[in-house]
Amino acid sequence: MLLDFEALPGSERYTSSETTQEIKDHVKGIQEQEAEEQKVVEESILERDKEDQAKIDEARRAVDKAA
């Protein structure tokens, strides 16, 4: 059963299936954006971890040299 309604006063009319598809598309866009942001965060963490490990390795070499 399709229902006609106005989404907002003064807006064009939509059927419920059209509005549902728009909502699904919007949610999908948000999910894709969040996934991309999560990927950037994870890559940043991995890069920081690599830098931290390099510092640890350098400190160990310095301690080994001093010993």
PDB file of N, CA and C in Angstrom:
ATOM      1  N   MET A   1       0.842  -1.168   0.000  1.00  0.00           N
ATOM      2  CA  MET A   1       0.000   0.000   0.000  1.00  0.00           C
ATOM      3  C   MET A   1       0.892   1.238   0.000  1.00  0.00           C
ATOM      4  N   LEU A   2       0.734   2.092  -0.978  1.00  0.00           N
ATOM      5  CA  LEU A   2       1.498   3.331  -1.055  1.00  0.00           C
ATOM      6  C   LEU A   2       0.674   4.467  -0.482  1.00  0.00           C
ATOM      7  N   LEU A   3       1.334   5.264   0.321  1.00  0.00           N
ATOM      8  CA  LEU A   3       0.670   6.430   0.891  1.00  0.00           C
ATOM      9  C   LEU A   3       1.274   7.681   0.292  1.00  0.00           C
ATOM     10  N   ASP A   4       0.439   8.644  -0.028  1.00  0.00           N
ATOM     11  CA  ASP A   4       0.931   9.951  -0.462  1.00  0.00           C
ATOM     12  C   ASP A   4       0.945  10.870   0.744  1.00  0.00           C
ATOM     13  N   PHE A   5       1.989  11.645   0.875  1.00  0.00           N
ATOM     14  CA  PHE A   5       2.039  12.625   1.949  1.00  0.00           C
ATOM     15  C   PHE A   5       3.013  13.715   1.572  1.00  0.00           C
ATOM     16  N   GLU A   6       2.922  14.826   2.247  1.00  0.00           N
ATOM     17  CA  GLU A   6       3.872  15.904   2.032  1.00  0.00           C
ATOM     18  C   GLU A   6       4.958  15.758   3.081  1.00  0.00           C
ATOM     19  N   ALA A   7       6.197  15.711   2.642  1.00  0.00           N
ATOM     20  CA  ALA A   7       7.306  15.559   3.573  1.00  0.00           C
ATOM     21  C   ALA A   7       7.395  16.772   4.490  1.00  0.00           C
ATOM     22  N   LEU A   8       7.309  17.948   3.938  1.00  0.00           N
ATOM     23  CA  LEU A   8       7.328  19.192   4.703  1.00  0.00           C
ATOM     24  C   LEU A   8       6.352  20.150   4.052  1.00  0.00           C
ATOM     25  N   PRO A   9       5.762  21.039   4.831  1.00  0.00           N
ATOM     26  CA  PRO A   9       4.857  22.020   4.216  1.00  0.00           C
ATOM     27  C   PRO A   9       5.576  22.776   3.101  1.00  0.00           C
ATOM     28  N   GLY A  10       4.923  22.900   1.977  1.00  0.00           N
ATOM     29  CA  GLY A  10       5.499  23.613   0.847  1.00  0.00           C
ATOM     30  C   GLY A  10       6.414  22.767  -0.011  1.00  0.00           C
ATOM     31  N   SER A  11       6.660  21.538   0.359  1.00  0.00           N
ATOM     32  CA  SER A  11       7.545  20.693  -0.447  1.00  0.00           C
ATOM     33  C   SER A  11       6.717  19.913  -1.457  1.00  0.00           C
ATOM     34  N   GLU A  12       7.412  19.318  -2.408  1.00  0.00           N
ATOM     35  CA  GLU A  12       6.687  18.516  -3.382  1.00  0.00           C
ATOM     36  C   GLU A  12       6.194  17.237  -2.719  1.00  0.00           C
ATOM     37  N   ARG A  13       5.271  16.595  -3.346  1.00  0.00           N
ATOM     38  CA  ARG A  13       4.688  15.383  -2.762  1.00  0.00           C
ATOM     39  C   ARG A  13       5.527  14.155  -3.126  1.00  0.00           C
ATOM     40  N   TYR A  14       5.591  13.245  -2.203  1.00  0.00           N
ATOM     41  CA  TYR A  14       6.329  12.008  -2.400  1.00  0.00           C
ATOM     42  C   TYR A  14       5.429  10.835  -2.052  1.00  0.00           C
ATOM     43  N   THR A  15       5.704   9.711  -2.648  1.00  0.00           N
ATOM     44  CA  THR A  15       5.065   8.490  -2.177  1.00  0.00           C
ATOM     45  C   THR A  15       5.954   7.918  -1.088  1.00  0.00           C
ATOM     46  N   SER A  16       5.404   7.072  -0.259  1.00  0.00           N
ATOM     47  CA  SER A  16       6.189   6.524   0.844  1.00  0.00           C
ATOM     48  C   SER A  16       7.374   5.707   0.326  1.00  0.00           C
ATOM     49  N   SER A  17       7.222   5.042  -0.811  1.00  0.00           N
ATOM     50  CA  SER A  17       8.340   4.249  -1.328  1.00  0.00           C
ATOM     51  C   SER A  17       9.467   5.151  -1.826  1.00  0.00           C
ATOM     52  N   GLU A  18       9.117   6.314  -2.413  1.00  0.00           N
ATOM     53  CA  GLU A  18      10.159   7.252  -2.850  1.00  0.00           C
ATOM     54  C   GLU A  18      10.914   7.797  -1.643  1.00  0.00           C
ATOM     55  N   THR A  19      10.178   8.158  -0.611  1.00  0.00           N
ATOM     56  CA  THR A  19      10.806   8.693   0.590  1.00  0.00           C
ATOM     57  C   THR A  19      11.669   7.629   1.254  1.00  0.00           C
ATOM     58  N   THR A  20      11.179   6.409   1.306  1.00  0.00           N
ATOM     59  CA  THR A  20      11.954   5.319   1.890  1.00  0.00           C
ATOM     60  C   THR A  20      13.263   5.138   1.140  1.00  0.00           C
ATOM     61  N   GLN A  21      13.227   5.207  -0.175  1.00  0.00           N
ATOM     62  CA  GLN A  21      14.448   5.054  -0.965  1.00  0.00           C
ATOM     63  C   GLN A  21      15.401   6.203  -0.699  1.00  0.00           C
ATOM     64  N   GLU A  22      14.875   7.421  -0.587  1.00  0.00           N
ATOM     65  CA  GLU A  22      15.734   8.566  -0.278  1.00  0.00           C
ATOM     66  C   GLU A  22      16.409   8.387   1.078  1.00  0.00           C
ATOM     67  N   ILE A  23      15.653   7.901   2.054  1.00  0.00           N
ATOM     68  CA  ILE A  23      16.223   7.665   3.384  1.00  0.00           C
ATOM     69  C   ILE A  23      17.296   6.590   3.303  1.00  0.00           C
ATOM     70  N   LYS A  24      17.021   5.510   2.588  1.00  0.00           N
ATOM     71  CA  LYS A  24      18.014   4.440   2.435  1.00  0.00           C
ATOM     72  C   LYS A  24      19.280   4.967   1.773  1.00  0.00           C
ATOM     73  N   ASP A  25      19.119   5.787   0.733  1.00  0.00           N
ATOM     74  CA  ASP A  25      20.276   6.362   0.043  1.00  0.00           C
ATOM     75  C   ASP A  25      21.063   7.270   0.978  1.00  0.00           C
ATOM     76  N   HIS A  26      20.348   8.057   1.766  1.00  0.00           N
ATOM     77  CA  HIS A  26      21.008   8.965   2.710  1.00  0.00           C
ATOM     78  C   HIS A  26      21.784   8.171   3.766  1.00  0.00           C
ATOM     79  N   VAL A  27      21.149   7.152   4.313  1.00  0.00           N
ATOM     80  CA  VAL A  27      21.799   6.310   5.324  1.00  0.00           C
ATOM     81  C   VAL A  27      23.021   5.623   4.726  1.00  0.00           C
ATOM     82  N   LYS A  28      22.896   5.129   3.511  1.00  0.00           N
ATOM     83  CA  LYS A  28      24.029   4.481   2.845  1.00  0.00           C
ATOM     84  C   LYS A  28      25.182   5.464   2.687  1.00  0.00           C
ATOM     85  N   GLY A  29      24.872   6.695   2.307  1.00  0.00           N
ATOM     86  CA  GLY A  29      25.906   7.720   2.171  1.00  0.00           C
ATOM     87  C   GLY A  29      26.604   7.993   3.491  1.00  0.00           C
ATOM     88  N   ILE A  30      25.825   8.076   4.556  1.00  0.00           N
ATOM     89  CA  ILE A  30      26.407   8.299   5.883  1.00  0.00           C
ATOM     90  C   ILE A  30      27.288   7.117   6.271  1.00  0.00           C
ATOM     91  N   GLN A  31      26.821   5.902   6.037  1.00  0.00           N
ATOM     92  CA  GLN A  31      27.601   4.711   6.379  1.00  0.00           C
ATOM     93  C   GLN A  31      28.909   4.665   5.597  1.00  0.00           C
ATOM     94  N   GLU A  32      28.859   5.030   4.326  1.00  0.00           N
ATOM     95  CA  GLU A  32      30.076   5.042   3.513  1.00  0.00           C
ATOM     96  C   GLU A  32      31.058   6.088   4.032  1.00  0.00           C
ATOM     97  N   GLN A  33      30.533   7.247   4.413  1.00  0.00           N
ATOM     98  CA  GLN A  33      31.391   8.307   4.953  1.00  0.00           C
ATOM     99  C   GLN A  33      32.015   7.860   6.273  1.00  0.00           C
ATOM    100  N   GLU A  34      31.226   7.244   7.138  1.00  0.00           N
ATOM    101  CA  GLU A  34      31.747   6.767   8.416  1.00  0.00           C
ATOM    102  C   GLU A  34      32.803   5.687   8.204  1.00  0.00           C
ATOM    103  N   ALA A  35      32.585   4.809   7.234  1.00  0.00           N
ATOM    104  CA  ALA A  35      33.562   3.759   6.946  1.00  0.00           C
ATOM    105  C   ALA A  35      34.877   4.373   6.473  1.00  0.00           C
ATOM    106  N   GLU A  36      34.796   5.399   5.639  1.00  0.00           N
ATOM    107  CA  GLU A  36      36.001   6.074   5.150  1.00  0.00           C
ATOM    108  C   GLU A  36      36.724   6.763   6.304  1.00  0.00           C
ATOM    109  N   GLU A  37      35.965   7.419   7.173  1.00  0.00           N
ATOM    110  CA  GLU A  37      36.576   8.074   8.330  1.00  0.00           C
ATOM    111  C   GLU A  37      37.245   7.051   9.240  1.00  0.00           C
ATOM    112  N   GLN A  38      36.603   5.907   9.440  1.00  0.00           N
ATOM    113  CA  GLN A  38      37.176   4.846  10.275  1.00  0.00           C
ATOM    114  C   GLN A  38      38.471   4.331   9.658  1.00  0.00           C
ATOM    115  N   LYS A  39      38.495   4.190   8.351  1.00  0.00           N
ATOM    116  CA  LYS A  39      39.694   3.730   7.654  1.00  0.00           C
ATOM    117  C   LYS A  39      40.841   4.715   7.866  1.00  0.00           C
ATOM    118  N   VAL A  40      40.551   6.009   7.770  1.00  0.00           N
ATOM    119  CA  VAL A  40      41.575   7.036   7.973  1.00  0.00           C
ATOM    120  C   VAL A  40      42.112   6.965   9.402  1.00  0.00           C
ATOM    121  N   VAL A  41      41.214   6.799  10.365  1.00  0.00           N
ATOM    122  CA  VAL A  41      41.629   6.702  11.768  1.00  0.00           C
ATOM    123  C   VAL A  41      42.514   5.475  11.972  1.00  0.00           C
ATOM    124  N   GLU A  42      42.107   4.339  11.429  1.00  0.00           N
ATOM    125  CA  GLU A  42      42.891   3.114  11.585  1.00  0.00           C
ATOM    126  C   GLU A  42      44.265   3.251  10.943  1.00  0.00           C
ATOM    127  N   GLU A  43      44.323   3.866   9.766  1.00  0.00           N
ATOM    128  CA  GLU A  43      45.614   4.072   9.105  1.00  0.00           C
ATOM    129  C   GLU A  43      46.501   4.995   9.930  1.00  0.00           C
ATOM    130  N   SER A  44      45.909   6.005  10.529  1.00  0.00           N
ATOM    131  CA  SER A  44      46.651   6.937  11.375  1.00  0.00           C
ATOM    132  C   SER A  44      47.213   6.219  12.595  1.00  0.00           C
ATOM    133  N   ILE A  45      46.413   5.369  13.197  1.00  0.00           N
ATOM    134  CA  ILE A  45      46.865   4.603  14.364  1.00  0.00           C
ATOM    135  C   ILE A  45      48.002   3.670  13.973  1.00  0.00           C
ATOM    136  N   LEU A  46      47.871   2.990  12.843  1.00  0.00           N
ATOM    137  CA  LEU A  46      48.931   2.085  12.393  1.00  0.00           C
ATOM    138  C   LEU A  46      50.228   2.845  12.139  1.00  0.00           C
ATOM    139  N   GLU A  47      50.126   4.010  11.528  1.00  0.00           N
ATOM    140  CA  GLU A  47      51.311   4.826  11.252  1.00  0.00           C
ATOM    141  C   GLU A  47      51.970   5.266  12.556  1.00  0.00           C
ATOM    142  N   ARG A  48      51.154   5.694  13.507  1.00  0.00           N
ATOM    143  CA  ARG A  48      51.686   6.106  14.806  1.00  0.00           C
ATOM    144  C   ARG A  48      52.360   4.927  15.502  1.00  0.00           C
ATOM    145  N   ASP A  49      51.750   3.757  15.427  1.00  0.00           N
ATOM    146  CA  ASP A  49      52.337   2.568  16.040  1.00  0.00           C
ATOM    147  C   ASP A  49      53.687   2.236  15.410  1.00  0.00           C
ATOM    148  N   LYS A  50      53.790   2.373  14.092  1.00  0.00           N
ATOM    149  CA  LYS A  50      55.065   2.121  13.410  1.00  0.00           C
ATOM    150  C   LYS A  50      56.124   3.104  13.885  1.00  0.00           C
ATOM    151  N   GLU A  51      55.742   4.381  14.009  1.00  0.00           N
ATOM    152  CA  GLU A  51      56.686   5.396  14.478  1.00  0.00           C
ATOM    153  C   GLU A  51      57.118   5.106  15.911  1.00  0.00           C
ATOM    154  N   ASP A  52      56.164   4.725  16.756  1.00  0.00           N
ATOM    155  CA  ASP A  52      56.490   4.394  18.144  1.00  0.00           C
ATOM    156  C   ASP A  52      57.426   3.193  18.204  1.00  0.00           C
ATOM    157  N   GLN A  53      57.170   2.185  17.382  1.00  0.00           N
ATOM    158  CA  GLN A  53      58.024   0.997  17.377  1.00  0.00           C
ATOM    159  C   GLN A  53      59.427   1.350  16.912  1.00  0.00           C
ATOM    160  N   ALA A  54      59.543   2.241  15.942  1.00  0.00           N
ATOM    161  CA  ALA A  54      60.860   2.675  15.469  1.00  0.00           C
ATOM    162  C   ALA A  54      61.615   3.374  16.594  1.00  0.00           C
ATOM    163  N   LYS A  55      60.933   4.192  17.379  1.00  0.00           N
ATOM    164  CA  LYS A  55      61.571   4.864  18.515  1.00  0.00           C
ATOM    165  C   LYS A  55      62.020   3.853  19.563  1.00  0.00           C
ATOM    166  N   ILE A  56      61.191   2.869  19.823  1.00  0.00           N
ATOM    167  CA  ILE A  56      61.544   1.820  20.788  1.00  0.00           C
ATOM    168  C   ILE A  56      62.766   1.058  20.307  1.00  0.00           C
ATOM    169  N   ASP A  57      62.776   0.687  19.034  1.00  0.00           N
ATOM    170  CA  ASP A  57      63.918  -0.041  18.474  1.00  0.00           C
ATOM    171  C   ASP A  57      65.188   0.793  18.568  1.00  0.00           C
ATOM    172  N   GLU A  58      65.083   2.090  18.282  1.00  0.00           N
ATOM    173  CA  GLU A  58      66.244   2.977  18.356  1.00  0.00           C
ATOM    174  C   GLU A  58      66.751   3.072  19.792  1.00  0.00           C
ATOM    175  N   ALA A  59      65.851   3.178  20.745  1.00  0.00           N
ATOM    176  CA  ALA A  59      66.246   3.248  22.156  1.00  0.00           C
ATOM    177  C   ALA A  59      66.918   1.952  22.590  1.00  0.00           C
ATOM    178  N   ARG A  60      66.419   0.818  22.133  1.00  0.00           N
ATOM    179  CA  ARG A  60      67.037  -0.473  22.485  1.00  0.00           C
ATOM    180  C   ARG A  60      68.449  -0.573  21.918  1.00  0.00           C
ATOM    181  N   ARG A  61      68.617  -0.096  20.679  1.00  0.00           N
ATOM    182  CA  ARG A  61      69.958  -0.126  20.085  1.00  0.00           C
ATOM    183  C   ARG A  61      70.913   0.765  20.874  1.00  0.00           C
ATOM    184  N   ALA A  62      70.425   1.907  21.326  1.00  0.00           N
ATOM    185  CA  ALA A  62      71.260   2.818  22.110  1.00  0.00           C
ATOM    186  C   ALA A  62      71.643   2.180  23.438  1.00  0.00           C
ATOM    187  N   VAL A  63      70.716   1.494  24.067  1.00  0.00           N
ATOM    188  CA  VAL A  63      71.006   0.809  25.338  1.00  0.00           C
ATOM    189  C   VAL A  63      72.001  -0.318  25.101  1.00  0.00           C
ATOM    190  N   ASP A  64      71.806  -1.078  24.026  1.00  0.00           N
ATOM    191  CA  ASP A  64      72.730  -2.177  23.718  1.00  0.00           C
ATOM    192  C   ASP A  64      74.131  -1.646  23.448  1.00  0.00           C
ATOM    193  N   LYS A  65      74.239  -0.505  22.763  1.00  0.00           N
ATOM    194  CA  LYS A  65      75.543   0.099  22.480  1.00  0.00           C
ATOM    195  C   LYS A  65      76.225   0.535  23.764  1.00  0.00           C
ATOM    196  N   ALA A  66      75.452   1.091  24.670  1.00  0.00           N
ATOM    197  CA  ALA A  66      76.001   1.601  25.927  1.00  0.00           C
ATOM    198  C   ALA A  66      76.422   0.469  26.850  1.00  0.00           C
ATOM    199  N   ALA A  67      75.853  -0.677  26.685  1.00  0.00           N
ATOM    200  CA  ALA A  67      76.152  -1.800  27.588  1.00  0.00           C
ATOM    201  C   ALA A  67      77.425  -2.504  27.256  1.00  0.00           C
TER     202      ALA A  67
END
